[in-house]
Coordinates of C-alpha atoms in Angstrom, one line a residue:
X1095 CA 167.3 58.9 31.0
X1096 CA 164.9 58.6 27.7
X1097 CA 165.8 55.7 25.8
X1098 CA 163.4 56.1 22.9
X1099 CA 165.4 57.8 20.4
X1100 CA 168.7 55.8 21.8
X1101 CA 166.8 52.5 21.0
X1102 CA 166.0 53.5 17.2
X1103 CA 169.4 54.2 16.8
X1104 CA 170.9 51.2 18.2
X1105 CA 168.4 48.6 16.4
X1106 CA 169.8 50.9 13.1
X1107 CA 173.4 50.3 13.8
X1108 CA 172.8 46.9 15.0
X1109 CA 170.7 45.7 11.8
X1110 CA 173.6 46.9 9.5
X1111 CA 173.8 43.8 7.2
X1112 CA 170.7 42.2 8.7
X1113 CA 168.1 40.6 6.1
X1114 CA 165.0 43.0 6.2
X1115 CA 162.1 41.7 6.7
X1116 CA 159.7 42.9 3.6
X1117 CA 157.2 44.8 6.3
X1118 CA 160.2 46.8 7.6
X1119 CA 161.0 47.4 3.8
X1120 CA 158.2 48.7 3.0
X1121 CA 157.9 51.1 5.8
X1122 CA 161.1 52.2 5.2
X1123 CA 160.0 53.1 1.7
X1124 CA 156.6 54.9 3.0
X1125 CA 156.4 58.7 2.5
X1126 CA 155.1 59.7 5.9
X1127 CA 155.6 58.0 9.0
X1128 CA 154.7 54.2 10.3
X1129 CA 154.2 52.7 13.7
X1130 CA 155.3 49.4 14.3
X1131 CA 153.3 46.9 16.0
X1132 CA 155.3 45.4 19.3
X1133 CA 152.3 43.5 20.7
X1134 CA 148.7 42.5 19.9
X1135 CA 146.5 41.9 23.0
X1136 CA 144.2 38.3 22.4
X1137 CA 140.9 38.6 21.5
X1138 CA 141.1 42.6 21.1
X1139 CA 139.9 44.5 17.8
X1140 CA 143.6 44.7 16.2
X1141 CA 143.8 40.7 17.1
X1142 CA 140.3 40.5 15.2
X1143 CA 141.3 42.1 12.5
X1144 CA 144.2 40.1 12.0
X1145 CA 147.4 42.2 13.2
X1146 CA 150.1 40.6 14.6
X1147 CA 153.5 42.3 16.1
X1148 CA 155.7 43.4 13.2
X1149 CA 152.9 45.2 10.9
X1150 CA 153.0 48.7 10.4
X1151 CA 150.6 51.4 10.9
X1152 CA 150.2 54.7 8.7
X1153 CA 147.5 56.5 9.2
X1154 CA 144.0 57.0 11.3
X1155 CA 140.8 58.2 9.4
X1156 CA 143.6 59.2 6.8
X1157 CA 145.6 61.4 9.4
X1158 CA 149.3 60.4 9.5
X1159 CA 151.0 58.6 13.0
X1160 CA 153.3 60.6 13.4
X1161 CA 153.9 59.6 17.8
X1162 CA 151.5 58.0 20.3
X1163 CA 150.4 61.2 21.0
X1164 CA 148.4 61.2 17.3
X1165 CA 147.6 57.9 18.3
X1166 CA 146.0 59.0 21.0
X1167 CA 144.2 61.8 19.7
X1168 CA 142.9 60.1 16.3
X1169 CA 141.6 56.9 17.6
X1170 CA 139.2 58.5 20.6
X1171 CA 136.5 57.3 18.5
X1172 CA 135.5 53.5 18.9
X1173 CA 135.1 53.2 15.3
X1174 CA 138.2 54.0 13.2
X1175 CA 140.0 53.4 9.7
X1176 CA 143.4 52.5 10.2
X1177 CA 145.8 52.2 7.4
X1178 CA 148.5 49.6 7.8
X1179 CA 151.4 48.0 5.9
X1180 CA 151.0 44.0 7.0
X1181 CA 154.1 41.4 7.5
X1182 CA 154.7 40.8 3.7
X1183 CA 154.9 44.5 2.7
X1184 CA 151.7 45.1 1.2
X1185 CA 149.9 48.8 2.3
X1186 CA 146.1 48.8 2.8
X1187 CA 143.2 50.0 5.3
X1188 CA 140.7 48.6 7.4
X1189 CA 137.8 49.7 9.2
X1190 CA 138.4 49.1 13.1
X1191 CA 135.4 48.9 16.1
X1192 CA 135.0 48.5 19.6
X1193 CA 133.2 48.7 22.4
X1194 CA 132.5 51.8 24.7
X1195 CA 136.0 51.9 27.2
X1196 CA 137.5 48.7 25.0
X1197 CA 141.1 48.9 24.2
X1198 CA 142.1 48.5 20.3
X1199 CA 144.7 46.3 21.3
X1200 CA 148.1 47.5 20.5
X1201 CA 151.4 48.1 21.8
X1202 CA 153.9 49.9 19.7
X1203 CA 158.0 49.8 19.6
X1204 CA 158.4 53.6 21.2
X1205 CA 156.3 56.5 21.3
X1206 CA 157.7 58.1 18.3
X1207 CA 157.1 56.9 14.9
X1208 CA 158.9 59.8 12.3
X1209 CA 162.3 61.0 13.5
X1210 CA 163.3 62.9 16.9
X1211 CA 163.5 66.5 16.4
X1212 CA 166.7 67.8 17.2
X1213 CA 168.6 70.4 19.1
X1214 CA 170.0 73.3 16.8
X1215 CA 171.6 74.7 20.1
X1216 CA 175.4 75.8 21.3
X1217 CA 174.5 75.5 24.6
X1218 CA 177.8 76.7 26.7
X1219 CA 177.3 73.9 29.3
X1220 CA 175.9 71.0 27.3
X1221 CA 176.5 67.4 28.5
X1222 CA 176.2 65.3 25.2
X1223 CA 179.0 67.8 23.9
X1224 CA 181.5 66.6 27.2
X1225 CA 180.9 62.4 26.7
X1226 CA 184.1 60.4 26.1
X1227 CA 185.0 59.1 22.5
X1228 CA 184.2 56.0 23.4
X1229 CA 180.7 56.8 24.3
X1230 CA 177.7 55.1 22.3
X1231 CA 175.9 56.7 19.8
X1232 CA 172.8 57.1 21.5
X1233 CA 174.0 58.8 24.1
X1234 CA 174.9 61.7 22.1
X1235 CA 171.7 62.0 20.2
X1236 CA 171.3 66.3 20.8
X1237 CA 167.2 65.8 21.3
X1238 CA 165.1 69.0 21.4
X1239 CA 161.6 67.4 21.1
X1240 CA 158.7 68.9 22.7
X1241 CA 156.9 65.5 22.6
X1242 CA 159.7 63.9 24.7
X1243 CA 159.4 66.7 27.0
X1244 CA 155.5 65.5 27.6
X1245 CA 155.6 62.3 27.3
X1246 CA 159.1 61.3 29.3
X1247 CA 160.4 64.5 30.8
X1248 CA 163.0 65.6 29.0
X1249 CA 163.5 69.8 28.5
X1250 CA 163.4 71.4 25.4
X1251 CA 164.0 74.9 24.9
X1252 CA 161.4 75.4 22.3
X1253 CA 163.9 76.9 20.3
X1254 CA 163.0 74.9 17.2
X1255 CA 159.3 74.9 17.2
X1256 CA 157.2 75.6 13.9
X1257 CA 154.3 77.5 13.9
X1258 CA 152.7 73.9 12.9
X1259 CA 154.2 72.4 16.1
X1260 CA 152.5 75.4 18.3
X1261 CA 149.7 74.7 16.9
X1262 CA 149.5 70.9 17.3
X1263 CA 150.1 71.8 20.7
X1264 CA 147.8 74.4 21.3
X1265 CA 144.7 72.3 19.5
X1266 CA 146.1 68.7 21.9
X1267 CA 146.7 70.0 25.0
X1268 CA 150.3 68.6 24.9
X1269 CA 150.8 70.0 28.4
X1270 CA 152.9 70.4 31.0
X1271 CA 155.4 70.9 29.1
X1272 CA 159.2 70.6 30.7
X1273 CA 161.2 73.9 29.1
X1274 CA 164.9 74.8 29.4
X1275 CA 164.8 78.5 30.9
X1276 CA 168.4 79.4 32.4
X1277 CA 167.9 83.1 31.9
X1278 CA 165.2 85.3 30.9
X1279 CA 167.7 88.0 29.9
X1280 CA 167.8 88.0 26.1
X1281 CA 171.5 89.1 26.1
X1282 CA 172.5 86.3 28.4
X1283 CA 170.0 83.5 27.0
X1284 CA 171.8 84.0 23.7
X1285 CA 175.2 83.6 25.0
X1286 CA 174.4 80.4 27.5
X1287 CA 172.5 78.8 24.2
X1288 CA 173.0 80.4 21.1
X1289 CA 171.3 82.3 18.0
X1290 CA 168.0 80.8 18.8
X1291 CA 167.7 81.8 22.1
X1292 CA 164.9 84.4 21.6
X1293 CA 162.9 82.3 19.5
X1294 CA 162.2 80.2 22.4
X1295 CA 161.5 82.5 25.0
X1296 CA 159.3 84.3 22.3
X1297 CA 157.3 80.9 21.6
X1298 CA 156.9 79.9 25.4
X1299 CA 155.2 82.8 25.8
X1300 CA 152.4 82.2 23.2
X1301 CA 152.0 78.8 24.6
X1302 CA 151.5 79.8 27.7
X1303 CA 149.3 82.8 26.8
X1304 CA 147.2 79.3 25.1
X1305 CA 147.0 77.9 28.3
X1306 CA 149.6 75.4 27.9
X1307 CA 151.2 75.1 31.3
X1308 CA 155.1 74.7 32.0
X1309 CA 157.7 73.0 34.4
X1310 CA 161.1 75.3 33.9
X1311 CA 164.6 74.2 34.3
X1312 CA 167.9 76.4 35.4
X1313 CA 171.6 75.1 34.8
X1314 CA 173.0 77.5 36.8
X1315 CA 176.7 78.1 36.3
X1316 CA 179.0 79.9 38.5
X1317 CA 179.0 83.9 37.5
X1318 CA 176.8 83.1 34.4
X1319 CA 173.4 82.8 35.1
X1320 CA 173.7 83.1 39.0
X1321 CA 173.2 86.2 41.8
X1322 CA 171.6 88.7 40.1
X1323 CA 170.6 86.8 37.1
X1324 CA 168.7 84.3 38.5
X1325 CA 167.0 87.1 40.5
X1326 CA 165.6 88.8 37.9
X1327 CA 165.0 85.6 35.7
X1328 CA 162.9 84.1 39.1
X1329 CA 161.0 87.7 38.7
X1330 CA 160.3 87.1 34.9
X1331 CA 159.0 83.4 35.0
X1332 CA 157.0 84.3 38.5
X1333 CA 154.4 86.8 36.1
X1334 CA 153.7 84.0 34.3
X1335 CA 151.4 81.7 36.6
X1336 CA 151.4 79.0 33.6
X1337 CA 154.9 78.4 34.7
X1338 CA 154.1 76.1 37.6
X1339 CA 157.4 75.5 38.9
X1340 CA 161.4 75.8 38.2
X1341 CA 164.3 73.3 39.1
X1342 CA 167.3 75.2 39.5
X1343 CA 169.9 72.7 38.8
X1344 CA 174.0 73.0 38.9
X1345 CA 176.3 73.0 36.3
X1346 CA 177.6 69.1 35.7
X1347 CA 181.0 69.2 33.7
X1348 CA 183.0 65.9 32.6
X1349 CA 186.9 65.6 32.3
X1350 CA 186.6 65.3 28.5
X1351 CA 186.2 69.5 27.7
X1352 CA 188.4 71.8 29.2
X1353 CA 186.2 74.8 29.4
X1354 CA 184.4 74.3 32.5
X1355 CA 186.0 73.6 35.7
X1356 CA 183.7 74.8 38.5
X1357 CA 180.1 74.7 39.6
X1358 CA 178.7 74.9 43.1
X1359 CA 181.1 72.4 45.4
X1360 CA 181.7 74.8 48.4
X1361 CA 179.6 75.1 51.2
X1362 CA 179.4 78.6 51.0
X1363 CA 178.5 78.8 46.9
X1364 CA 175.9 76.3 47.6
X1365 CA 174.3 78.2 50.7
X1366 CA 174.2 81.1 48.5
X1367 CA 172.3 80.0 46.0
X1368 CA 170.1 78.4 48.6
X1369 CA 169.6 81.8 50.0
X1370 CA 168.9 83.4 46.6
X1371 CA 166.0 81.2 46.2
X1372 CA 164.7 81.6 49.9
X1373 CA 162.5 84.7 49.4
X1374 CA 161.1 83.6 46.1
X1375 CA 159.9 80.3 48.1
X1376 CA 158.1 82.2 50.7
X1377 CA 156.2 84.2 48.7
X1378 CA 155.2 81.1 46.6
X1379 CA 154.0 79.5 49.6
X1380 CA 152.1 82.2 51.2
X1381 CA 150.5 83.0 47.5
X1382 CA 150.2 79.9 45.6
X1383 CA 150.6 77.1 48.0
X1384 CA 153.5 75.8 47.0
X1385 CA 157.6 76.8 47.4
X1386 CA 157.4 76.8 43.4
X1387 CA 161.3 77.4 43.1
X1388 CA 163.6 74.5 44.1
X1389 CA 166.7 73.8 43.9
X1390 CA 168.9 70.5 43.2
X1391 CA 169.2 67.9 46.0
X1392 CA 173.4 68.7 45.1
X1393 CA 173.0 72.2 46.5
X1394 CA 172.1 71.1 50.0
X1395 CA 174.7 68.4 49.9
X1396 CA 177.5 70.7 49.1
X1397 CA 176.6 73.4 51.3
X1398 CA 175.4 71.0 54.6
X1399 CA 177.6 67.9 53.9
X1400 CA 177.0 65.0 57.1
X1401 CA 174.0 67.0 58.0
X1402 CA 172.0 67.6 54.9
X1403 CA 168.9 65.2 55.9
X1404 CA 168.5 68.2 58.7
X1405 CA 168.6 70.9 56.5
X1406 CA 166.8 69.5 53.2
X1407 CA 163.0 71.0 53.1
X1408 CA 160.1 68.6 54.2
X1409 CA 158.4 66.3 51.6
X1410 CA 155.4 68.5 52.1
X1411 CA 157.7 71.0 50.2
X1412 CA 157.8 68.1 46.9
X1413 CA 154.9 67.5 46.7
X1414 CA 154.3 64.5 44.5
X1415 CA 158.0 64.4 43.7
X1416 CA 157.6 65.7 39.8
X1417 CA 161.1 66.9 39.5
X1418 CA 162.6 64.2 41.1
X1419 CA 164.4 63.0 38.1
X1420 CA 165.9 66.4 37.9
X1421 CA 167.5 65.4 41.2
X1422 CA 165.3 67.4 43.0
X1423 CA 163.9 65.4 46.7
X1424 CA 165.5 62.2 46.4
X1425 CA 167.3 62.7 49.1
X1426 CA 164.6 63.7 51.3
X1427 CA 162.5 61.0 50.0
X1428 CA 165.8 58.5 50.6
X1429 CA 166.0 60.2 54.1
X1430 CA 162.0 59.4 55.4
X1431 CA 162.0 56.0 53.7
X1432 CA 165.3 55.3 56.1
X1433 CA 163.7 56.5 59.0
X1434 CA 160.7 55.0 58.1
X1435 CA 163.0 51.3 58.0
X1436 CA 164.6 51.9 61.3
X1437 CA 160.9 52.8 63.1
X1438 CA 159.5 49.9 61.8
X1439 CA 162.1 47.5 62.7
X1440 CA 162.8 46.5 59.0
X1441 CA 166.5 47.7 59.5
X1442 CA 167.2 45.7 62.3
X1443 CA 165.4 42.6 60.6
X1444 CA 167.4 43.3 57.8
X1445 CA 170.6 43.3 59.9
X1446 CA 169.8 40.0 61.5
X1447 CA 168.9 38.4 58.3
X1448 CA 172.5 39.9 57.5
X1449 CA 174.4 38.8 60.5
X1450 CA 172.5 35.0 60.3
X1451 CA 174.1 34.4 57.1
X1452 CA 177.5 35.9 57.6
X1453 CA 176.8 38.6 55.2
X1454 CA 177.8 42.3 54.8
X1455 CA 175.7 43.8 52.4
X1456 CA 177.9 46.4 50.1
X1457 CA 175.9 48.9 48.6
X1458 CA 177.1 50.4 45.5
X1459 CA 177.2 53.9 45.8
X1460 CA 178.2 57.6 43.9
X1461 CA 179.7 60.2 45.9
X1462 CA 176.8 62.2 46.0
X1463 CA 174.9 59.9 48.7
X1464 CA 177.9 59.8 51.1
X1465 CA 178.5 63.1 53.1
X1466 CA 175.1 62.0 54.9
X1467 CA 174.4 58.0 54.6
X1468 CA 177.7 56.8 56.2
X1469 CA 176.2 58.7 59.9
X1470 CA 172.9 57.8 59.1
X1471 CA 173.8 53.7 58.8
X1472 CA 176.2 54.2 61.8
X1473 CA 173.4 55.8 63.8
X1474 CA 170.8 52.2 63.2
X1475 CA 170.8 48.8 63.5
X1476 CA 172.6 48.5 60.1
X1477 CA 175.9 50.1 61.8
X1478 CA 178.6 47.6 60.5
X1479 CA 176.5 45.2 58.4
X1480 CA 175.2 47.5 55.2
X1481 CA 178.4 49.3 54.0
X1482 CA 178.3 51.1 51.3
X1483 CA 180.7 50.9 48.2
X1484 CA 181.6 54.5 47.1
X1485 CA 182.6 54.7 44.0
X1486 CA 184.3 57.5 42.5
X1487 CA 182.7 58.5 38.7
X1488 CA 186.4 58.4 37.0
X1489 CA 184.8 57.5 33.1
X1490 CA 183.1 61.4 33.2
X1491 CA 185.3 62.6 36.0
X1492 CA 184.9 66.3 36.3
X1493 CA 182.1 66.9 39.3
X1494 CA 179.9 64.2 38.4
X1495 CA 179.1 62.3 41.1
X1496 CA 175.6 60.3 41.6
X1497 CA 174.8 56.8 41.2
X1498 CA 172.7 56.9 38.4
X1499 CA 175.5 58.3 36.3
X1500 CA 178.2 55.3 37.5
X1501 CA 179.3 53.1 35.0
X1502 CA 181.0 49.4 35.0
X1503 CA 184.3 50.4 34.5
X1504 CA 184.6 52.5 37.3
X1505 CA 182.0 49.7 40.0
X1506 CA 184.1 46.6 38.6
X1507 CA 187.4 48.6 39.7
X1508 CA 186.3 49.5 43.3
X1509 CA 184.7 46.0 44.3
X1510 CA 188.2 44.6 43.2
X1511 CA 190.1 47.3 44.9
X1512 CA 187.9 46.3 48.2
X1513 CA 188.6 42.5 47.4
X1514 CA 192.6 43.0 47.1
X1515 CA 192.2 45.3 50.4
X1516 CA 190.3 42.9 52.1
X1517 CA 192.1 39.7 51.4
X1518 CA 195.5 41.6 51.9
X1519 CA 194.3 42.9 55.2
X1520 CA 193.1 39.5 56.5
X1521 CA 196.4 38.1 55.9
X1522 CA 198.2 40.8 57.4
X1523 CA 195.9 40.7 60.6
X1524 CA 195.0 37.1 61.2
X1525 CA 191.5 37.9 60.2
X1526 CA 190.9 41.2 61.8
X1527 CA 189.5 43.5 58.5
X1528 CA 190.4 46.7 60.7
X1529 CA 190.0 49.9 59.5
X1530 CA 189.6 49.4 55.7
X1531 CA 186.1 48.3 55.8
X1532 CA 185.0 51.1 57.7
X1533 CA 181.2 52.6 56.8
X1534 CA 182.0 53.1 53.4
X1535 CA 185.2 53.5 51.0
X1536 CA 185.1 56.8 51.1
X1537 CA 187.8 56.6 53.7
X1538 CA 190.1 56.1 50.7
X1539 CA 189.4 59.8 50.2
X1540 CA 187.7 59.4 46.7
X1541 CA 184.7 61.7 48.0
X1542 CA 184.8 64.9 48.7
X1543 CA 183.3 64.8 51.8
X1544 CA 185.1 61.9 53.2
X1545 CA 185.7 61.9 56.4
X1546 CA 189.3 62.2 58.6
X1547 CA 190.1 59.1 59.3
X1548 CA 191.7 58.9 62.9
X1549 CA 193.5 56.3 64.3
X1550 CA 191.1 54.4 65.8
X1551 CA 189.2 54.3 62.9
X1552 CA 186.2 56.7 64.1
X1553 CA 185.3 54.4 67.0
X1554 CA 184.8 57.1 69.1
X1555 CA 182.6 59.2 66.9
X1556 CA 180.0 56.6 66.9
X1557 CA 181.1 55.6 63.3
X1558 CA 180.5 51.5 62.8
X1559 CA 184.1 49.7 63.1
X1560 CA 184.4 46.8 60.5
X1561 CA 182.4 44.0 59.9
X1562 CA 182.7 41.0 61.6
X1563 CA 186.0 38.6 60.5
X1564 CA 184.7 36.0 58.0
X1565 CA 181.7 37.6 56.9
X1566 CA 181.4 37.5 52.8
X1567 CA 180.8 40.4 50.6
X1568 CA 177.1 40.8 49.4
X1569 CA 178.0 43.5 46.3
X1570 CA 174.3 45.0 45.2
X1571 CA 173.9 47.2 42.3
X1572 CA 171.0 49.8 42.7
X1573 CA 169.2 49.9 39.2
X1574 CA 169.1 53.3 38.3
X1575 CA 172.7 52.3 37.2
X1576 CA 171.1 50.4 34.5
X1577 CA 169.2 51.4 31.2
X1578 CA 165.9 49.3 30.1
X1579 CA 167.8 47.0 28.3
X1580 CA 170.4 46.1 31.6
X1581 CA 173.4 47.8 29.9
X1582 CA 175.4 49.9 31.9
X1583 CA 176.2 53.4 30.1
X1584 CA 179.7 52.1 29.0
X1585 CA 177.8 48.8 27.6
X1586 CA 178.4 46.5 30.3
X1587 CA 175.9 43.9 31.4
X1588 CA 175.6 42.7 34.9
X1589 CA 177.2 39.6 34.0
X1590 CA 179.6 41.0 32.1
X1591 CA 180.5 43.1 35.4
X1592 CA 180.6 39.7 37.4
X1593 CA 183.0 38.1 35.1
X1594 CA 185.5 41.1 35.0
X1595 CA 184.9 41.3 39.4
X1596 CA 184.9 37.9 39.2
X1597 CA 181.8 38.0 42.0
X1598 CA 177.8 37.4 42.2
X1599 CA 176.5 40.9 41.6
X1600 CA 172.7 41.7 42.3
X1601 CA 170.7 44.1 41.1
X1602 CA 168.1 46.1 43.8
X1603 CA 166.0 48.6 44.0
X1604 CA 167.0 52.0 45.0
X1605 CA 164.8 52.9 48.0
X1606 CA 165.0 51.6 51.6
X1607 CA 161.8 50.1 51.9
X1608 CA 162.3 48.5 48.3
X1609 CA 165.7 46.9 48.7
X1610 CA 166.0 46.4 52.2
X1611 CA 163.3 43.1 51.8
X1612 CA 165.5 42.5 48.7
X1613 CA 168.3 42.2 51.0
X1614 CA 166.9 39.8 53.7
X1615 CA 165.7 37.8 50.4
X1616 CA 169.3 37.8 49.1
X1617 CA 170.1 36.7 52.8
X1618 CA 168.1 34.0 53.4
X1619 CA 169.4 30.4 52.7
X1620 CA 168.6 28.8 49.8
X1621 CA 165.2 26.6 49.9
X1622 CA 165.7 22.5 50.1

């Protein structure tokens, strides 16, 4: 998730009443647009020339700042005039040098420095239009901003470009660019997004006739944009070779609208958009190299549930993972990195570090991860000792499901929902957790994939029974989960998460062979 616009608009609401300092004034006051300073690096030119974090500057070799992209661009040169307001409001300018390969020195607060271009969309299926009331401000800021789209991935849809904009970035290369598709269809482009519709299509293809290259995205929605449509919009976008590859994502709807109720949750929806895609792939590999066309890791969990990992393509298919923020090979990356932890014996270490210190680790979870990584952990030497939490995403609800969309509110309530479960089946049993605890609390039936639970609690299948009586609770939060600042998406930090669980929560990485070590770190006792 960007934060750059969301921090600009969280330092404004949070300064409201706040003493301004006179630099800030003064940039405020500035006709064009002003960077400020974060940082100065020691003995580098902006330290030598007397900047410190807080000044403001306006301009190189009298061009404005307008991102880090002009930044970029303007100061190539190792001579350079820089204009500036400094720490008590005064504007001036100053002749900068360095050496050949020398850095000037500064870091700046975000990457843009005017104000984020915004979406002048009605996109049917728009998520920012489907957030609670409640939400924070910034994470309904409706960005459409081409430099975002370069310089952290976001899509635009091009749809509010100038012919200033094209030409800014025709003449800087601002490329790959990341551009909303959906449908190539004019008819149906306008009605998924509105009046605009054509104007982007129209100006993606004078970029690209530039050379300006292209990642596309698909929201697909059920008898929208799908079948047929996405045929002939796959035919469209494969004549132009600038457009180097599509993500073909599903349609993600919240509780809070009430026009969109479905997307791709059946096995056999899912498989058929699978198969849609199939032929497109192998002409893309026997022409070009590359599958080209991919679609969402959700689409192989819905249509192959418990046995995705053998049915999602190879990594050789991703490549260097560049749509994997789109949710596209994270879980065959998650998958190989697994293996990878039970070949080398870092599983079973991890489970010994584990079972030493009378620890089961609880791994919070979203649904998305658990049709597969309950038999996966019951198939290794974790079996029984790294559980994971599921948790079910009831602040969007709707069919949003994955971990890095889980907020406090909803973690807080399972871990004390395992705690009460746990203490009252100990008291119950003498000790013996039983069938509670089982691989993962999906056996409540939160997730759609969840498994039957049987009477003897899945013994039989191979499935991990629960953990051994008296082991505590290690509760670890995977940090996708939170933002840059350590706030959850409902505003929560972690401590504030510990107080209302009223347990130690730690934070881990998100990959096997990242938070397993973390793990047998966590588990190891304390140093005299």
């Amino acid at each position: 998730m960007a934060t750059y616009p969301g921090k600009e608009i969280e330092r404004d609401a949070a300064c409201v009443g706040c003493a301004v300092a006179p630099a800030d004034a003064a940039a405020a006051a500035w006709e064009g647009p002003a960077a400020r300073i974060a940082a100065v690096d020691a003995e580098s030119p902006a330290d030598d020339a007397g900047f410190e974090a807080g000044c403001y500057l306006t301009s190189v070799d009298g061009e404005p700042l307008r991102d880090i992209i002009d930044w970029r661009w303007l100061s190539a040169d190792d001579v350079i005039t820089v204009g500036y307001i400094d720490l008590d409001g005064e504007a001036g300018e100053v002749e900068l040098e360095r050496d050949p390969g020398e850095d000037w020195g500064f870091a700046f607060d975000g990457v843009l420095f005017d104000r984020v271009k915004l979406c002048r969309n009605a996109c049917i299926f728009c998520f920012m239009r489907q957030l609670p009331d409640d939400a924070r401000a910034s994470l309904s800021l409706r960005d459409d901003d081409f430099r975002l789209s370069f310089l952290s991935g976001t899509f635009v849809t091009l749809t509010n470009l100038k012919p200033e904009d094209e030409a800014r970035i025709i003449e800087q290369r601002i490329s790959p660019l990341r551009v909303s598709l959906h449908a190539s269809d004019p008819d149906l482009r306008r009605r998924m997004i509105g009046r605009h519709a054509q104007h982007g299509l129209d100006a993606l293809d004078r970029l690209l006739a530039a050379g300006i290259e292209a990642h596309a995205q698909i929201v697909l929605m059920p008898g929208i944009n799908d079948g047929d449509a996405l045929r002939e919009t796959l035919e469209w976008a494969w004549k132009r070779p600038g457009i180097n590859g599509i993500g073909i994502v599903p349609l993600g709807f919240t509780k809070h609208q009430t026009e969109l109720h479905e997307s791709f949750t059946t096995p056999e929806a899912a498989r058929g958009v699978i198969e849609v895609i199939r032929p497109f792939q192998e002409r893309a590999r026997a022409e070009r190299g590359t599958p080209w066309v991919f679609a969402a890791d959700e689409f192989y969990v819905n249509a192959f549930g418990v046995d995705t990992p053998e049915h999602i393509p190879p990594a050789s298919d991703y490549g260097d993972y560049e749509m994997f923020e789109d949710g596209i090979g994270i879980v065959r990356s998650y998958v190989d990195e697994f293996n990878e932890a039970v070949e080398s014996g870092l599983a079973e270490r991890t489970a010994e570090a584990l079972k030493a210190a009378g620890f089961t680790a609880r791994y919070v979870i979203g649904e998305a991860m658990q049709p597969f990584l309950d038999a996966m952990i019951a198939a290794s030497p974790l079996a029984g000792r790294l559980v994971p939490l599921t948790v079910k995403n009831d602040y969007f609800g709707g069919n949003v499901n994955v971990t890095g969309l889980l907020c406090a509110c909803d973690i807080v309530r399972a871990i004390k929902k395992e705690l009460a479960s746990k203490t009252t089946t100990k008291a119950e049993s003498g000790g013996d957790t039983g069938c509670p605890d089982r691989a993962s609390s999906a056996a409540t039936g939160n997730a759609q994939w969840a498994f039957p639970q049987s009477e003897d609690c899945l013994s039989e299948s191979g499935y991990p029974v629960s953990p051994p009586p008296g082991d505590s609770q290690l509760f670890l939060l995977p940090k996708v989960i939170l933002n840059d600042d350590g706030v959850t998406l409902d505003d929560a930090t972690v401590q504030d998460m510990e107080t209302e669980a009223g347990v130690p929560l730690h934070v881990v990485s998100c990959n096997p062979l990242d938070f397993l070590p973390e793990i047998i770190a966590l588990a190891a006792p304390p140093a005299l």
